[in-house]
Each structure stands twice: as structure tokens, then as C-alpha cells.
């Protein structure tokens, strides 16, 4: 941490310095990932996440069928594919409309792995500056920001999602918007707590004495030192956002059909659950394993962070 | 203490007002569509306008808000747009149903998670600790709708042991409560257990525990008399915070199992833009959230006299 206190060339613009620091943080993150080898739990989590990322990167190669193509409805897992459709096996069966469940899960992975990280990133993009400002400036800024956060957080969270989505319509953009709106206050609270602790450190006083601007101190001096808990939180939050997107899909407010959306798949096929449970069970396993991956990864990262 | 409580009450009222305004604003987008929900998609433009006119929807927003607020503070919650009866008639029974569900869940969650948390925090890093920790991560990773589907597939489809719906259409039936409670417990216990574990593990590293062990007290006495008292303070707060979650976080479970509770009502109200019902439900939810927070803060100072409010 001592490299933050001394030798800061004060002539450099805050933005350049911020990105330099960001690059260094990414390097450290790579180191941390290498450290992850020491945590079995973390490795399992990273493995699960990596598996789904690979699936999401090349759905066209891995999926045996077009996720939107209607082939033969109501096939159980391992049922043979009719020769007219190319032969082979429906490994996970087909759904109510005769679409291959496996292919839909594979293509759904891409949906969820695009929108969940995007929404999480947007929430951080809004929440972090708010938390930094509230924790560092204190005074009326803190009062106002904290009150807004309290108001949003005291809403029953799902009501907020449902009302927002039901009002502005279900689309990918609106889901990202709703998640940002509802998660940013929580991030703001965490960042604020961390900043309240860090603002009294000597390197912050040193920067203040040098006459650094407020934003420079917040972004260059304080934020990099708050990264540990934030990285763990972002992993947990990513899992939570995946659940949220799944819940919205499950309630029929997710990505509009025929998108292969995991939550939506569960909702569409729930009606047939008493005769063909596989249609809903496999998407459930997919979403659970992805969330589990992020949660285990967060646990591994925390374990390593505590060891240092 | 009295000043603290009074200030909290002030903040609560301010928060409730802010939340109700925010909700009104959110519902304000496309406010006329409520007429379609009531009159059906084949109603004509004129019919919708007449309905909106007679129900006061064409008045300016602040006027409608103040009218609602004026009625709300004297206990008149208005009439549900969807159910066509006073809001209270719909809301209170639903609130009771969810209270039963929540109480049953807490009855399982509290002993299970405290027990497991204490067991794993007692010997940090032991095999038992790792097993409990990983299990609790596993169960909290399965979203409620997923565990509802998976548990139904096992207990309803394969084993045919339990009813797959909890509509309670023939009066109260305990068997119908099992699956929803199971889903909620699975999702919730891991979090409380992990918090308890962290608290217990911290206490186990303190000097007074080391002293107690070194002076030769039996391990049981050290845990029961010395460690538990301090280790259970933090989980108390965590458990209190589960209560608001059990009130409105049960939306998914109640929707899945067709349980006629508060969460399902909130969902229905927000999908139908039932503004009076939704406002009343949200106010109840906010009230419970703030009250449990206050009780947990006050309880915390009672349990841990080292903390005092200025």
C-alpha cells in the first residue's frame, strides 16, 4: 500500500493516473486468480463459471439444434431425434413447443452472461461514485445520498422490479435499468462504509496536503484500497443479479419470448411439470450451477484475501 | 434512548412518504392503462375515458396523491381497483396467511442455522466447518423458483408425497405448507448460518475464551457459558432482518405454490397497477422493515451494553 503514499507525480491528470492504477489492479487480479489455486472451493467456483463462459462464447458450435426451431414436442431426455430432423438424440428432451432443451439452455447461457455482468457493471458505475462522494465529503451530500439509498432499499425489492418492468415494459435494456436502479444503493452503502474507514488514512492526508482534487483523492487514493471487499461483493452480486434476471423471467417479465431465457423456460414449461418435469428441471440446474460458481468463487477470493 | 426512538420514528415517516411518492411516480408512467386492466382490452376509448374521469384519474398527479395521503392517514386505504372491495378487506387476511408461512419458516430456520453456525464456528477450518460452509453456499445458490421446481419434481412428481400446490382451497392444510416452507428454509438458512459462524469464530479467538480453556474449564462449559452469550448477539440482528424479507421476499414462493399470501398479493397488485392496494401493501412492508430494524437496534444495545446511542 505504501506505493500510494509517495512518489505520486502530481502533474499527471487524474484520469490517466486512474487508468494506470486500474491496469495495475487488473495485473494484481490476475495474480489473485493464480493464488486461487490454493483454495479448492474457489477453484471449483472458477471452474463452474469458466464452463458457462465457454458455453456462452460458442453456443453455435455446442448446441445440436437451433434454439428456436420446432422439431418434435414433448420428448423425454435421451429420446431419439426423427431422421427427418437429422437424427441423433435429444439429450435433455424437448419442450412444450418441440424445441431442444439442451440447445435452449446453451443459448440461454449467452443471454444471462451478457446481461447479468452488464447490469452489475452499471450498478457499480452508479453506486461507486455515490458511495465515494457520500463517504468522503460527508455533510449534506452524505445525508441526501444516504436518504435516497434508504428509500430505495426499504422498498420490497421485488416490488420495485415488478413495478418498473411492468411499467416500462420487458426488454433487455429495461432489465439492466431496473437492476441498476435497485442495486446501486446497496453498492453505495458498502462503498460508503469502506470510505469512512479509509478516509482517515495517512496517504489520504498526504494527498490532501499536496492539494489534490477531491475526485482524484477518491478515485486514485481511496478506491484502489477498497478493492478487496468490492471484488468479493461483485462476485456475490453477480450471482444475485443472475437470480434476479431468472426471477423476472420466471414471473413472465424477463426477456420477451422466443429468447431462450432460463427463467422464462422454467415459466413456460411449468404447466407440464407433472408429466414432463425435465423441461423445467434442467434450466433450474443450469441457473443454480452458474450462481453456485460465482458464490464459491467469492468465497475462495475472500479466503485468500483474509490469508494475506 | 427515547430521543433515538423518536428520531427513528421521524425518519420512518419521512421514508414512508418518500416511498409512496416514488411509487406514485412509477405508476404515473402510462397511468391511463389501468382502465384497460379494468375494462378489458376490447373497451373503447370513450369507455376508458369515462372510467378514468369518474375515478379521478384525470386530475393532476399531486391532487390525486394528496387525496390518497389524506385518506391514508385517517386509516382509509381506498378501494382496490382489481378486487372492487376496500383494500383492508383483501390485505389483512393475506397478511395473516404470510405471517403463518413466515413464522413456520423462522421456526425451522432459527434453530437449524444457529445450531449449524455455532457448530462450524466452534472449530474454524475443521472438516465439519468446511462441510457446513459449502452446504450453506450450495443451498443459497439455488434460487427459490429453482428449488421450488426441484423439490416439486422430487416430492410431488417422483415420490408423490406432498401436494404440489398450496392454495388452501379446502381450509387450512398443514401438508400444503411443507413445500413452501422447505423452499424458504433452504434459501434462507445458509445466510443466517454463515453469519452465526463468523460471529462464533470471532468470539473463539478472544482472550477470555483462551483464558477459560487454559484455566481448565470443560469445553462444554466454555462454549455454553462463555462463548454462546457473545456469539449470538450478531445473529440476533440478522434474524430480525429476515422478517421483512419473509414478508415481501416470498413473492416467488407464493406465486409458484399459489399460496394466497401477501407476496402474491403484491405481485398481483403491481401487475394490475392497482395503485391503492399497492400503496397500502408497500406502506405495510416499509413499516415492518423500519420497525424490525429499530427493534434489532434497540435489542442490540440491550444484549451488548458496550454499545450506546449518542
Coordinates of C-alpha atoms in Angstrom, one line a residue:
Chain A
X1 CA 0.0 0.0 0.0
X2 CA 3.0 2.3 0.5
X3 CA 3.3 3.0 -3.2
X4 CA 0.2 5.1 -2.9
X5 CA 1.7 7.4 -0.4
X6 CA 4.9 8.5 -2.0
X7 CA 6.1 9.4 -5.5
X8 CA 2.7 10.4 -7.0
X9 CA 3.6 12.7 -9.9
X10 CA 1.0 15.4 -9.2
X11 CA 1.3 16.8 -12.8
X12 CA -0.5 13.8 -14.3
X13 CA -4.2 14.2 -14.9
X14 CA -6.4 12.2 -12.6
X15 CA -7.9 10.2 -15.4
X16 CA -4.6 8.9 -16.8
X17 CA -3.4 8.0 -13.3
X18 CA -6.7 6.3 -12.6
X19 CA -6.4 4.1 -15.6
X20 CA -2.8 3.3 -14.8
X21 CA -3.9 2.3 -11.4
X22 CA -6.7 0.3 -12.9
X23 CA -4.3 -1.5 -15.1
X24 CA -2.1 -2.3 -12.1
X25 CA -5.2 -3.5 -10.3
X26 CA -6.0 -5.8 -13.2
X27 CA -2.5 -7.2 -13.0
X28 CA -3.0 -7.9 -9.3
X29 CA -6.3 -9.5 -10.1
X30 CA -4.5 -11.9 -12.4
X31 CA -2.1 -12.6 -9.6
X32 CA -5.0 -13.3 -7.3
X33 CA -6.6 -15.7 -9.8
X34 CA -3.3 -17.5 -9.8
X35 CA -3.4 -17.5 -6.0
X36 CA -6.9 -19.1 -6.3
X37 CA -5.2 -22.4 -6.9
X38 CA -4.7 -22.7 -3.2
X39 CA -8.4 -22.6 -2.5
X40 CA -10.3 -25.8 -3.5
X41 CA -13.7 -24.1 -3.1
X42 CA -12.5 -21.1 -5.2
X43 CA -11.2 -23.4 -7.9
X44 CA -14.5 -25.3 -8.2
X45 CA -16.3 -22.0 -8.4
X46 CA -13.9 -20.7 -11.1
X47 CA -14.3 -23.9 -13.0
X48 CA -18.1 -23.7 -13.0
X49 CA -18.0 -20.1 -14.1
X50 CA -15.4 -20.9 -16.8
X51 CA -17.5 -23.7 -18.0
X52 CA -20.5 -21.5 -18.6
X53 CA -18.4 -18.7 -20.1
X54 CA -17.1 -21.1 -22.7
X55 CA -20.6 -22.4 -23.4
X56 CA -21.8 -18.8 -23.8
X57 CA -18.9 -17.9 -26.1
X58 CA -19.7 -20.6 -28.7
X59 CA -23.3 -21.6 -28.4
X60 CA -23.5 -22.2 -32.2
X61 CA -20.8 -24.9 -32.0
X62 CA -22.0 -26.7 -28.9
X63 CA -25.8 -26.6 -29.4
X64 CA -27.0 -29.5 -31.5
X65 CA -30.1 -27.6 -32.8
X66 CA -31.4 -24.1 -33.4
X67 CA -32.9 -23.0 -30.1
X68 CA -35.9 -21.6 -31.8
X69 CA -36.6 -24.5 -34.2
X70 CA -39.7 -26.6 -33.5
X71 CA -38.8 -30.2 -34.0
X72 CA -40.9 -32.6 -32.1
X73 CA -42.8 -31.6 -28.9
X74 CA -42.8 -33.4 -25.5
X75 CA -39.8 -35.7 -25.9
X76 CA -38.2 -37.0 -22.7
X77 CA -34.5 -36.9 -22.2
X78 CA -32.5 -39.3 -24.4
X79 CA -35.3 -39.6 -26.9
X80 CA -34.1 -40.2 -30.5
X81 CA -34.4 -37.4 -33.0
X82 CA -36.5 -38.3 -36.1
X83 CA -34.4 -38.9 -39.2
X84 CA -36.2 -36.0 -41.0
X85 CA -34.6 -33.6 -38.5
X86 CA -31.1 -35.1 -38.9
X87 CA -31.1 -38.0 -36.4
X88 CA -29.3 -38.1 -33.1
X89 CA -30.5 -37.8 -29.6
X90 CA -32.4 -35.1 -27.6
X91 CA -30.1 -35.4 -24.7
X92 CA -32.3 -33.3 -22.4
X93 CA -35.6 -33.8 -24.3
X94 CA -37.7 -31.1 -25.9
X95 CA -40.1 -28.6 -24.5
X96 CA -43.8 -27.9 -24.9
X97 CA -43.3 -26.4 -28.4
X98 CA -40.8 -29.1 -29.5
X99 CA -37.6 -27.1 -29.1
X100 CA -34.5 -28.9 -28.0
X101 CA -34.0 -28.1 -24.3
X102 CA -30.2 -28.6 -24.4
X103 CA -29.8 -26.1 -27.2
X104 CA -32.0 -23.6 -25.5
X105 CA -30.0 -23.9 -22.3
X106 CA -26.7 -23.4 -24.2
X107 CA -28.1 -20.3 -26.0
X108 CA -29.6 -19.1 -22.7
X109 CA -26.2 -19.1 -21.1
X110 CA -25.1 -16.3 -23.5
X111 CA -28.2 -14.2 -22.6
X112 CA -27.6 -14.4 -18.9
X113 CA -23.8 -14.0 -19.2
X114 CA -24.3 -10.8 -21.2
X115 CA -27.0 -9.1 -19.3
X116 CA -26.1 -10.1 -15.7
X117 CA -22.5 -8.7 -15.8
X118 CA -23.7 -5.7 -17.8
X119 CA -26.3 -4.9 -15.2
X120 CA -23.9 -5.5 -12.3
X121 CA -21.3 -3.2 -14.0
X122 CA -23.9 -0.4 -14.5
X123 CA -25.0 -0.7 -10.8
X124 CA -21.3 -0.3 -9.8
X125 CA -20.9 2.5 -12.2
X126 CA -23.7 4.4 -10.5
X127 CA -23.2 3.1 -6.9
X128 CA -19.4 3.6 -6.5
X129 CA -19.2 7.3 -7.2
X130 CA -22.3 7.9 -4.9
X131 CA -20.6 5.9 -2.1
X132 CA -17.3 7.7 -2.6
X133 CA -18.9 11.1 -2.5
X134 CA -21.1 10.3 0.5
X135 CA -18.2 8.7 2.5
X136 CA -15.6 11.2 1.6
X137 CA -17.4 14.5 1.5
X138 CA -19.9 13.7 4.4
X139 CA -22.2 16.6 5.3
X140 CA -25.2 17.2 3.2
X141 CA -24.0 15.1 0.3
X142 CA -23.9 12.1 2.6
X143 CA -27.4 13.0 4.0
X144 CA -29.0 13.3 0.6
X145 CA -27.4 10.2 -1.0
X146 CA -28.0 8.1 2.1
X147 CA -31.6 9.1 2.3
X148 CA -32.2 8.2 -1.3
X149 CA -30.5 4.9 -0.8
X150 CA -32.6 4.2 2.3
X151 CA -35.8 5.0 0.4
X152 CA -35.0 2.6 -2.4
X153 CA -33.7 -0.1 -0.1
X154 CA -36.8 0.0 2.2
X155 CA -38.9 -0.9 -0.9
X156 CA -39.7 -4.6 -1.0
X157 CA -37.1 -5.3 -3.7
X158 CA -39.2 -7.4 -6.0
X159 CA -42.0 -4.9 -6.0
X160 CA -39.5 -2.4 -7.3
X161 CA -38.5 -4.7 -10.1
X162 CA -42.0 -5.8 -11.0
X163 CA -43.4 -2.2 -11.0
X164 CA -40.5 -0.9 -13.0
X165 CA -40.6 -3.7 -15.6
X166 CA -44.4 -3.9 -15.7
X167 CA -44.5 -0.1 -16.3
X168 CA -41.7 0.4 -18.8
X169 CA -42.0 -3.0 -20.5
X170 CA -39.9 -6.1 -20.6
X171 CA -36.8 -5.7 -22.6
X172 CA -33.1 -6.4 -22.1
X173 CA -32.3 -2.7 -21.7
X174 CA -35.1 -2.2 -19.2
X175 CA -34.0 -5.2 -17.1
X176 CA -30.5 -3.7 -16.9
X177 CA -32.0 -0.4 -16.0
X178 CA -34.2 -1.9 -13.2
X179 CA -31.3 -3.9 -11.8
X180 CA -29.1 -0.8 -11.8
X181 CA -31.7 1.3 -10.1
X182 CA -32.4 -1.3 -7.4
X183 CA -28.8 -2.5 -6.7
X184 CA -26.9 0.8 -6.8
X185 CA -28.0 1.9 -3.3
X186 CA -26.6 -1.3 -1.8
X187 CA -23.3 -0.8 -3.5
X188 CA -23.3 2.8 -2.4
X189 CA -23.7 1.7 1.2
X190 CA -20.8 -0.8 1.0
X191 CA -18.5 1.8 -0.6
X192 CA -19.5 4.4 1.8
X193 CA -18.7 2.2 4.8
X194 CA -15.3 1.4 3.3
X195 CA -14.5 5.0 2.6
X196 CA -15.5 6.1 6.1
X197 CA -12.7 3.8 7.3
X198 CA -10.1 4.7 4.6
X199 CA -10.6 8.5 4.6
X200 CA -8.6 8.8 7.8
X201 CA -5.5 7.0 6.5
X202 CA -2.2 8.9 6.3
X203 CA -1.9 8.6 2.5
X204 CA -5.3 10.4 2.2
X205 CA -4.0 13.2 4.4
X206 CA -0.8 13.3 2.4
X207 CA -2.8 13.7 -0.8
X208 CA -4.9 16.4 0.8
X209 CA -1.8 18.3 1.9
X210 CA -0.5 18.1 -1.7
X211 CA -3.7 19.8 -2.7
X212 CA -5.1 17.0 -4.8
X213 CA -8.6 17.5 -6.1
X214 CA -11.5 15.6 -4.3
X215 CA -12.2 13.3 -7.2
X216 CA -8.6 12.5 -7.6
X217 CA -8.3 11.5 -4.0
X218 CA -11.4 9.4 -4.2
X219 CA -10.6 7.6 -7.4
X220 CA -6.8 7.4 -7.1
X221 CA -6.1 7.1 -3.3
X222 CA -9.2 5.6 -1.8
X223 CA -10.9 3.4 -4.4
X224 CA -7.9 1.2 -5.1
X225 CA -7.6 0.4 -1.5
X226 CA -11.2 -0.6 -1.2
X227 CA -11.0 -3.1 -4.0
X228 CA -10.7 -6.3 -1.9
X229 CA -14.2 -6.3 -0.4
X230 CA -15.6 -4.8 -3.6
X231 CA -14.3 -7.7 -5.7
X232 CA -15.8 -10.2 -3.4
X233 CA -19.1 -8.2 -3.3
X234 CA -19.2 -8.0 -7.1
X235 CA -19.0 -11.8 -7.4
X236 CA -21.8 -12.3 -4.9
X237 CA -23.8 -9.6 -6.5
X238 CA -23.3 -11.1 -9.9
X239 CA -24.8 -14.3 -8.6
X240 CA -27.7 -12.4 -7.1
X241 CA -28.3 -10.5 -10.4
X242 CA -28.5 -13.8 -12.2
X243 CA -31.1 -14.9 -9.7
X244 CA -33.0 -11.7 -10.2
X245 CA -33.0 -12.0 -14.0
X246 CA -34.1 -15.6 -13.5
X247 CA -36.9 -14.5 -11.2
X248 CA -38.1 -11.8 -13.7
X249 CA -38.1 -14.5 -16.4
X250 CA -40.0 -16.8 -14.1
X251 CA -42.6 -14.2 -13.4
X252 CA -43.0 -13.6 -17.1
X253 CA -41.3 -10.2 -17.0
X254 CA -38.0 -11.3 -18.5
X255 CA -36.6 -11.2 -22.0
X256 CA -39.5 -11.4 -24.3
X257 CA -40.1 -14.8 -26.0
X258 CA -38.9 -16.6 -28.0
X259 CA -35.5 -15.7 -26.5
X260 CA -34.0 -18.8 -24.7
X261 CA -34.1 -17.2 -21.3
X262 CA -33.5 -19.7 -18.4
X263 CA -36.1 -18.1 -16.1
X264 CA -38.6 -17.9 -19.0
X265 CA -38.0 -21.5 -19.9
X266 CA -39.0 -22.6 -16.4
X267 CA -42.1 -20.4 -16.5
X268 CA -43.2 -21.7 -20.0
X269 CA -42.8 -25.3 -19.1
X270 CA -44.1 -25.2 -15.6
X271 CA -47.6 -26.2 -16.7
X272 CA -46.3 -29.6 -17.9
X273 CA -44.2 -30.2 -14.8
X274 CA -46.4 -33.0 -13.6
X275 CA -45.8 -35.1 -16.7
X276 CA -42.5 -33.8 -18.0
X277 CA -40.5 -32.3 -15.2
X278 CA -37.3 -32.3 -17.2
X279 CA -38.4 -29.2 -19.2
X280 CA -38.2 -27.1 -16.0
X281 CA -35.6 -29.1 -14.0
X282 CA -32.7 -28.7 -16.4
X283 CA -32.9 -24.9 -16.7
X284 CA -33.1 -24.8 -12.9
X285 CA -29.9 -26.9 -12.6
X286 CA -28.2 -24.6 -15.2
X287 CA -29.0 -21.4 -13.3
X288 CA -28.2 -22.9 -9.9
X289 CA -24.8 -24.1 -11.1
X290 CA -23.9 -20.7 -12.5
X291 CA -24.9 -18.9 -9.3
X292 CA -23.1 -21.5 -7.3
X293 CA -20.0 -20.9 -9.3
X294 CA -20.0 -17.2 -8.6
X295 CA -20.7 -17.8 -4.9
X296 CA -17.9 -20.3 -4.5
X297 CA -15.6 -18.0 -6.4
X298 CA -16.4 -15.2 -4.0
X299 CA -15.8 -17.5 -1.0
X300 CA -12.4 -18.5 -2.4
X301 CA -11.4 -14.9 -3.0
X302 CA -12.4 -14.0 0.5
X303 CA -10.5 -16.8 1.9
X304 CA -7.4 -15.7 0.1
X305 CA -7.9 -12.1 0.9
X306 CA -8.1 -13.0 4.6
X307 CA -4.9 -15.0 4.5
X308 CA -2.7 -12.1 3.3
Chain B
X1 CA -32.9 6.1 24.1
X2 CA -36.2 7.9 23.9
X3 CA -34.7 10.5 21.6
X4 CA -33.3 7.8 19.5
X5 CA -36.6 6.1 19.1
X6 CA -38.4 9.4 18.4
X7 CA -35.8 10.2 15.7
X8 CA -36.2 6.8 14.2
X9 CA -40.0 7.3 14.0
X10 CA -39.5 10.7 12.3
X11 CA -37.2 9.1 9.7
X12 CA -39.7 6.3 9.2
X13 CA -42.5 8.7 8.4
X14 CA -40.3 10.6 6.0
X15 CA -39.2 7.3 4.3
X16 CA -42.8 6.2 4.0
X17 CA -43.8 9.5 2.4
X18 CA -40.8 9.3 0.0
X19 CA -41.5 5.7 -0.9
X20 CA -45.2 6.4 -1.5
X21 CA -44.3 9.4 -3.8
X22 CA -41.8 7.3 -5.7
X23 CA -44.4 4.5 -6.2
X24 CA -47.0 7.0 -7.4
X25 CA -44.4 8.5 -9.8
X26 CA -43.5 5.0 -11.1
X27 CA -47.2 4.1 -11.6
X28 CA -47.7 7.5 -13.2
X29 CA -46.0 6.4 -16.5
X30 CA -48.8 5.4 -18.7
X31 CA -51.4 5.8 -16.0
X32 CA -54.3 5.5 -18.3
X33 CA -53.5 1.9 -19.0
X34 CA -55.2 1.0 -15.7
X35 CA -58.5 1.5 -17.5
X36 CA -57.6 -1.3 -19.9
X37 CA -56.8 -3.6 -17.0
X38 CA -60.2 -2.9 -15.5
X39 CA -62.4 -2.7 -18.6
X40 CA -60.6 -5.3 -20.7
X41 CA -58.7 -4.9 -23.9
X42 CA -61.8 -4.6 -26.1
X43 CA -63.1 -1.5 -24.3
X44 CA -63.5 1.6 -26.5
X45 CA -61.5 4.8 -26.0
X46 CA -64.7 6.6 -24.8
X47 CA -65.5 4.0 -22.2
X48 CA -61.9 4.1 -20.8
X49 CA -62.1 7.9 -20.7
X50 CA -65.4 7.8 -18.8
X51 CA -64.0 5.3 -16.3
X52 CA -60.8 7.4 -15.8
X53 CA -62.9 10.5 -15.4
X54 CA -65.3 9.0 -12.8
X55 CA -62.4 7.5 -10.8
X56 CA -60.5 10.7 -10.7
X57 CA -57.5 9.6 -12.8
X58 CA -57.6 12.6 -15.0
X59 CA -56.9 15.0 -12.1
X60 CA -53.3 16.3 -11.8
X61 CA -51.0 13.8 -10.1
X62 CA -50.3 15.9 -6.9
X63 CA -54.0 16.3 -6.3
X64 CA -54.5 12.5 -6.5
X65 CA -51.5 11.9 -4.3
X66 CA -52.6 14.4 -1.6
X67 CA -56.2 12.9 -1.7
X68 CA -54.7 9.4 -1.2
X69 CA -52.4 10.7 1.6
X70 CA -55.3 12.5 3.3
X71 CA -57.4 9.3 3.3
X72 CA -54.5 7.1 4.2
X73 CA -53.5 8.9 7.4
X74 CA -57.0 8.5 8.8
X75 CA -57.0 4.8 8.0
X76 CA -59.0 4.8 4.8
X77 CA -56.8 2.9 2.4
X78 CA -59.2 3.3 -0.6
X79 CA -60.8 0.7 -2.7
X80 CA -58.9 -2.0 -4.6
X81 CA -59.2 -1.4 -8.4
X82 CA -58.9 -5.1 -9.1
X83 CA -61.0 -6.6 -6.3
X84 CA -63.6 -3.8 -6.1
X85 CA -63.6 -4.0 -2.3
X86 CA -61.9 -1.9 0.4
X87 CA -58.1 -2.6 0.4
X88 CA -58.1 -3.6 4.1
X89 CA -60.6 -6.5 3.4
X90 CA -58.1 -8.0 0.9
X91 CA -54.9 -7.1 2.6
X92 CA -55.3 -8.2 6.2
X93 CA -56.2 -11.8 5.6
X94 CA -53.4 -12.1 3.1
X95 CA -51.0 -10.6 5.7
X96 CA -52.1 -13.2 8.2
X97 CA -51.5 -16.1 5.7
X98 CA -48.0 -14.9 5.1
X99 CA -47.4 -14.4 8.8
X100 CA -48.2 -18.2 9.2
X101 CA -45.8 -19.0 6.4
X102 CA -43.1 -16.7 7.8
X103 CA -43.5 -17.9 11.3
X104 CA -43.2 -21.6 10.2
X105 CA -40.1 -20.7 8.2
X106 CA -38.5 -18.9 11.1
X107 CA -39.3 -21.7 13.5
X108 CA -37.1 -24.0 11.4
X109 CA -34.5 -21.5 10.2
X110 CA -33.6 -20.1 13.6
X111 CA -32.7 -23.4 15.4
X112 CA -31.1 -25.0 12.4
X113 CA -29.0 -22.1 11.3
X114 CA -27.9 -21.1 14.8
X115 CA -27.0 -24.8 15.6
X116 CA -25.0 -25.3 12.4
X117 CA -23.4 -21.9 12.6
X118 CA -22.2 -22.5 16.2
X119 CA -21.0 -25.9 15.4
X120 CA -18.9 -24.7 12.4
X121 CA -17.7 -21.6 14.1
X122 CA -16.6 -23.6 17.2
X123 CA -13.7 -25.2 15.3
X124 CA -12.9 -23.0 12.4
X125 CA -11.4 -24.8 9.5
X126 CA -12.3 -28.3 10.7
X127 CA -13.9 -30.8 8.3
X128 CA -17.3 -30.2 9.9
X129 CA -16.9 -26.5 9.4
X130 CA -16.0 -26.8 5.7
X131 CA -18.9 -29.2 5.1
X132 CA -21.4 -26.9 6.7
X133 CA -20.0 -23.8 4.9
X134 CA -20.1 -25.4 1.5
X135 CA -23.6 -26.8 2.1
X136 CA -24.8 -23.4 3.1
X137 CA -23.3 -21.8 0.0
X138 CA -24.8 -24.5 -2.1
X139 CA -28.3 -24.0 -0.8
X140 CA -28.3 -20.2 -1.0
X141 CA -27.1 -20.5 -4.6
X142 CA -30.3 -22.3 -5.7
X143 CA -32.8 -19.6 -6.5
X144 CA -36.2 -20.0 -4.8
X145 CA -38.0 -20.8 -8.1
X146 CA -35.4 -23.4 -8.9
X147 CA -35.6 -25.2 -5.6
X148 CA -39.4 -25.0 -5.8
X149 CA -39.2 -26.8 -9.2
X150 CA -36.6 -29.3 -8.0
X151 CA -38.4 -30.1 -4.7
X152 CA -41.7 -30.4 -6.5
X153 CA -40.1 -32.8 -9.0
X154 CA -38.8 -34.9 -6.1
X155 CA -41.7 -34.8 -3.6
X156 CA -44.7 -34.3 -5.9
X157 CA -43.7 -35.9 -9.2
X158 CA -41.4 -38.8 -8.1
X159 CA -42.4 -39.7 -4.6
X160 CA -46.0 -38.4 -4.7
X161 CA -45.7 -37.5 -1.1
X162 CA -46.9 -33.9 -0.9
X163 CA -49.4 -31.7 -2.7
X164 CA -47.8 -29.5 -5.3
X165 CA -50.0 -26.5 -4.7
X166 CA -50.8 -24.6 -1.6
X167 CA -54.0 -22.8 -2.5
X168 CA -55.6 -23.9 0.8
X169 CA -58.9 -24.1 -1.1
X170 CA -60.4 -26.6 1.5
X171 CA -59.4 -24.6 4.5
X172 CA -56.0 -24.7 6.2
X173 CA -53.9 -27.8 5.4
X174 CA -50.6 -28.3 7.1
X175 CA -49.3 -30.6 4.4
X176 CA -49.7 -27.8 1.8
X177 CA -47.4 -25.7 3.9
X178 CA -44.5 -28.1 3.9
X179 CA -43.1 -27.4 0.4
X180 CA -43.2 -23.6 0.6
X181 CA -41.6 -23.6 4.0
X182 CA -38.9 -26.1 2.8
X183 CA -38.1 -23.8 -0.2
X184 CA -37.8 -20.7 2.0
X185 CA -35.7 -22.5 4.7
X186 CA -33.3 -23.9 2.0
X187 CA -32.8 -20.4 0.6
X188 CA -32.5 -18.6 3.9
X189 CA -30.8 -20.8 6.4
X190 CA -27.3 -20.7 4.8
X191 CA -27.1 -16.9 5.1
X192 CA -28.0 -16.9 8.8
X193 CA -25.7 -19.9 9.5
X194 CA -22.8 -18.1 7.8
X195 CA -23.4 -15.0 9.9
X196 CA -23.6 -17.1 13.1
X197 CA -20.4 -18.9 12.1
X198 CA -18.5 -15.7 11.5
X199 CA -19.6 -14.3 14.9
X200 CA -18.8 -17.6 16.7
X201 CA -15.4 -17.9 15.0
X202 CA -14.6 -14.3 16.1
X203 CA -15.6 -15.0 19.7
X204 CA -13.5 -18.2 19.8
X205 CA -10.3 -16.1 19.1
X206 CA -10.9 -13.7 22.0
X207 CA -8.7 -13.7 25.1
X208 CA -11.5 -14.6 27.6
X209 CA -12.2 -17.9 25.7
X210 CA -8.5 -18.7 25.7
X211 CA -8.4 -17.9 29.5
X212 CA -11.4 -20.1 30.1
X213 CA -9.8 -23.0 28.2
X214 CA -6.5 -22.5 29.8
X215 CA -7.9 -22.5 33.4
X216 CA -9.2 -26.0 32.7
X217 CA -12.9 -25.5 32.3
X218 CA -14.6 -28.3 30.4
X219 CA -15.0 -27.4 26.7
X220 CA -18.8 -27.7 27.1
X221 CA -18.9 -25.0 29.8
X222 CA -16.6 -22.8 27.7
X223 CA -18.9 -22.9 24.8
X224 CA -22.2 -22.8 26.6
X225 CA -21.4 -20.3 29.4
X226 CA -18.8 -18.1 27.8
X227 CA -18.8 -18.2 24.0
X228 CA -22.5 -18.5 23.1
X229 CA -23.6 -15.5 25.0
X230 CA -21.4 -13.2 23.0
X231 CA -21.6 -15.1 19.7
X232 CA -25.4 -14.9 19.5
X233 CA -25.7 -11.1 19.6
X234 CA -24.8 -10.6 15.9
X235 CA -27.1 -13.3 14.6
X236 CA -30.0 -11.7 16.5
X237 CA -29.8 -8.7 14.2
X238 CA -29.5 -10.9 11.2
X239 CA -32.6 -12.9 12.2
X240 CA -34.6 -9.7 12.8
X241 CA -33.7 -8.6 9.3
X242 CA -35.2 -11.8 7.9
X243 CA -38.6 -10.8 8.9
X244 CA -39.1 -8.0 6.3
X245 CA -37.7 -10.4 3.7
X246 CA -40.2 -13.1 4.7
X247 CA -43.0 -10.6 4.2
X248 CA -42.2 -9.4 0.7
X249 CA -39.4 -11.7 -0.4
X250 CA -41.9 -14.6 -0.5
X251 CA -43.4 -13.3 -3.8
X252 CA -41.8 -16.1 -5.9
X253 CA -42.7 -18.9 -3.5
X254 CA -46.3 -17.8 -3.1
X255 CA -46.7 -17.3 -6.8
X256 CA -45.2 -20.8 -7.5
X257 CA -47.3 -22.6 -5.0
X258 CA -50.4 -20.4 -5.5
X259 CA -50.3 -19.6 -1.8
X260 CA -52.8 -16.8 -1.1
X261 CA -50.4 -14.6 0.8
X262 CA -49.1 -11.0 1.0
X263 CA -46.3 -11.6 -1.6
X264 CA -48.7 -12.9 -4.2
X265 CA -51.0 -10.0 -3.5
X266 CA -48.2 -7.5 -4.0
X267 CA -47.3 -9.2 -7.3
X268 CA -50.9 -9.1 -8.4
X269 CA -51.3 -5.5 -7.4
X270 CA -48.2 -4.4 -9.3
X271 CA -49.2 -6.3 -12.4
X272 CA -52.6 -4.8 -12.3
X273 CA -51.5 -1.3 -11.5
X274 CA -53.8 -1.5 -8.5
X275 CA -52.5 1.8 -7.1
X276 CA -54.4 1.9 -3.7
X277 CA -53.7 -1.8 -2.9
X278 CA -50.1 -1.5 -3.9
X279 CA -49.5 1.7 -1.9
X280 CA -51.1 0.1 1.2
X281 CA -49.1 -3.1 0.8
X282 CA -45.9 -1.2 0.3
X283 CA -46.5 1.0 3.3
X284 CA -47.0 -2.1 5.4
X285 CA -43.8 -3.6 4.1
X286 CA -41.8 -0.4 4.7
X287 CA -43.3 -0.1 8.2
X288 CA -42.3 -3.6 9.0
X289 CA -38.8 -3.1 7.6
X290 CA -38.2 0.0 9.6
X291 CA -39.8 -1.4 12.8
X292 CA -37.7 -4.6 12.7
X293 CA -34.6 -2.5 12.1
X294 CA -35.5 -0.4 15.2
X295 CA -36.2 -3.4 17.3
X296 CA -33.0 -5.0 16.3
X297 CA -31.0 -1.9 17.1
X298 CA -32.6 -1.4 20.5
X299 CA -32.3 -5.1 21.2
X300 CA -28.6 -5.0 20.2
X301 CA -27.9 -2.3 22.8
X302 CA -29.8 -4.4 25.4
X303 CA -27.8 -7.5 24.6
X304 CA -24.5 -5.7 24.2
X305 CA -24.2 -3.0 26.8
X306 CA -20.9 -1.8 25.4
X307 CA -22.8 -0.1 22.6
X308 CA -24.7 3.1 23.5
X309 CA -26.5 5.5 21.2
X310 CA -25.4 9.1 21.5

